[in-house]
Amino acid sequence: MSKNILIIDDEEDVREIAQLGLEMGAGWNVLIASSGAEGLNIAAQHQPDAILLDMMMPDMDGRTTLQHLKNNPKTQAIPVILVTAKAQQSERENFANLDVAAVFAKPFRPLLLAEQICIALGWS
C-alpha cells in the first residue's frame, strides 16, 4: 500500500536523497517542507502517514515543530520520526522523553529508509 510521507528538513540534499529513496525504493508519495512552519502547514493540510523531522533547523527547530504537531488535534496522531546528526548516547537520552516513533541517525541509507520506517512504525 502506498504511503504519504512528509519530510521536514532544511537541507535540500537530505530532502532529495530521502525523497528519491522513498519514491523509488517503496513507491511512496513524498511531501517536502524546508522549514518547521512549512511542515506544520503541510501536515495539517495533507495528513501524511508519517513525518520525518530534522532536529536541527534554523527558525523553528525539530523539538519546537514536534510540540506544535502534538498540540494540534489535526496532526497529533501522525507518527513522527526524528532524523538527527546528533546520534550520540547523551543526545539519544534527550529524545527518549519526546513523543516520537523513532530516532534515525544522519547520514542514513536512502535505499533502506522505507524499510526502516516500516519497522519503526510496525507497517508490514
Short mmCIF file of C-alpha atoms in Angstrom, two decimals:
data_model
loop_
_atom_site.label_atom_id
_atom_site.label_comp_id
_atom_site.label_asym_id
_atom_site.label_seq_id
_atom_site.Cartn_x
_atom_site.Cartn_y
_atom_site.Cartn_z
CA MET A 1 0.00 0.00 0.00
CA SER A 2 1.35 3.41 -0.94
CA LYS A 3 2.15 5.76 1.94
CA ASN A 4 2.34 9.54 2.11
CA ILE A 5 5.45 10.69 3.95
CA LEU A 6 6.29 14.28 4.87
CA ILE A 7 9.97 15.19 5.10
CA ILE A 8 10.73 18.34 7.11
CA ASP A 9 14.41 19.23 6.70
CA ASP A 10 16.22 22.49 5.93
CA GLU A 11 18.95 20.74 3.91
CA GLU A 12 17.95 20.34 0.25
CA ASP A 13 20.33 17.44 -0.42
CA VAL A 14 18.95 15.47 2.54
CA ARG A 15 15.37 16.07 1.34
CA GLU A 16 16.25 14.98 -2.20
CA ILE A 17 18.09 11.81 -1.12
CA ALA A 18 15.29 10.79 1.25
CA GLN A 19 12.63 11.56 -1.36
CA LEU A 20 14.41 9.50 -4.01
CA GLY A 21 14.87 6.59 -1.62
CA LEU A 22 11.20 6.55 -0.61
CA GLU A 23 9.72 7.15 -4.06
CA MET A 24 11.99 4.74 -5.95
CA GLY A 25 12.53 2.24 -3.17
CA ALA A 26 8.95 1.92 -1.95
CA GLY A 27 6.79 3.80 -4.46
CA TRP A 28 5.59 6.14 -1.72
CA ASN A 29 4.36 9.69 -2.21
CA VAL A 30 6.68 12.23 -0.58
CA LEU A 31 5.75 15.71 0.56
CA ILE A 32 8.58 18.18 1.22
CA ALA A 33 8.96 21.06 3.66
CA SER A 34 12.13 23.11 4.11
CA SER A 35 11.14 24.60 7.49
CA GLY A 36 9.20 23.71 10.60
CA ALA A 37 6.48 26.29 9.85
CA GLU A 38 6.02 24.98 6.30
CA GLY A 39 5.95 21.43 7.63
CA LEU A 40 3.19 22.26 10.13
CA ASN A 41 1.02 23.68 7.33
CA ILE A 42 1.58 20.70 5.02
CA ALA A 43 0.97 18.19 7.82
CA ALA A 44 -2.34 19.82 8.77
CA GLN A 45 -3.47 20.06 5.13
CA HIS A 46 -2.38 16.66 3.80
CA GLN A 47 -2.44 14.38 6.87
CA PRO A 48 0.61 12.27 5.90
CA ASP A 49 1.00 8.70 7.19
CA ALA A 50 4.29 9.66 8.87
CA ILE A 51 6.68 12.59 9.24
CA LEU A 52 10.48 12.53 9.04
CA LEU A 53 11.57 15.54 11.10
CA ASP A 54 15.06 17.03 11.21
CA MET A 55 16.07 18.11 14.72
CA MET A 56 18.45 20.94 13.80
CA MET A 57 16.82 23.62 11.66
CA PRO A 58 17.03 27.43 11.77
CA ASP A 59 13.99 29.45 12.92
CA MET A 60 11.90 26.59 14.33
CA ASP A 61 13.91 23.54 15.41
CA GLY A 62 12.65 19.96 15.40
CA ARG A 63 11.71 19.95 19.08
CA THR A 64 9.52 23.06 18.68
CA THR A 65 7.99 21.74 15.45
CA LEU A 66 7.21 18.45 17.21
CA GLN A 67 5.48 20.30 20.08
CA HIS A 68 3.27 22.15 17.58
CA LEU A 69 2.44 18.89 15.76
CA LYS A 70 1.47 17.18 19.04
CA ASN A 71 -0.58 20.18 20.24
CA ASN A 72 -2.67 20.34 17.04
CA PRO A 73 -5.66 17.91 17.04
CA LYS A 74 -5.28 17.58 13.23
CA THR A 75 -1.67 16.37 13.44
CA GLN A 76 -1.18 14.91 16.93
CA ALA A 77 -1.80 11.29 15.85
CA ILE A 78 0.67 11.35 12.93
CA PRO A 79 3.77 9.31 13.85
CA VAL A 80 6.96 11.37 13.84
CA ILE A 81 10.47 10.00 13.26
CA LEU A 82 13.30 12.31 14.26
CA VAL A 83 16.28 12.48 11.93
CA THR A 84 19.41 13.85 13.54
CA ALA A 85 23.14 14.09 13.09
CA LYS A 86 23.39 14.10 16.90
CA ALA A 87 23.10 10.38 17.50
CA GLN A 88 25.43 10.02 20.49
CA GLN A 89 24.05 8.29 23.56
CA SER A 90 23.69 11.50 25.58
CA GLU A 91 21.58 13.14 22.86
CA ARG A 92 19.52 9.97 22.37
CA GLU A 93 18.58 10.11 26.05
CA ASN A 94 17.27 13.64 25.48
CA PHE A 95 15.00 12.26 22.75
CA ALA A 96 13.68 9.46 24.98
CA ASN A 97 11.12 11.72 26.64
CA LEU A 98 9.82 13.09 23.34
CA ASP A 99 6.66 11.60 21.84
CA VAL A 100 8.29 10.16 18.71
CA ALA A 101 8.06 6.79 16.98
CA ALA A 102 11.81 6.51 16.38
CA VAL A 103 15.11 8.38 16.03
CA PHE A 104 17.15 7.84 12.87
CA ALA A 105 20.78 8.94 12.59
CA LYS A 106 22.17 11.01 9.73
CA PRO A 107 23.57 10.12 7.36
CA PHE A 108 21.01 7.41 6.59
CA ARG A 109 21.00 4.92 3.73
CA PRO A 110 18.27 6.08 1.31
CA LEU A 111 17.52 2.64 -0.13
CA LEU A 112 16.93 1.25 3.38
CA LEU A 113 14.87 4.23 4.57
CA ALA A 114 11.42 2.85 3.66
CA GLU A 115 12.24 -0.47 5.32
CA GLN A 116 13.47 1.33 8.48
CA ILE A 117 10.26 3.39 8.59
CA CYS A 118 8.12 0.25 8.20
CA ILE A 119 9.99 -1.47 11.06
CA ALA A 120 9.81 1.62 13.31
CA LEU A 121 6.07 2.08 12.74
CA GLY A 122 5.07 -1.59 12.62
CA TRP A 123 3.92 -1.42 9.00
CA SER A 124 4.07 -4.78 7.23
#
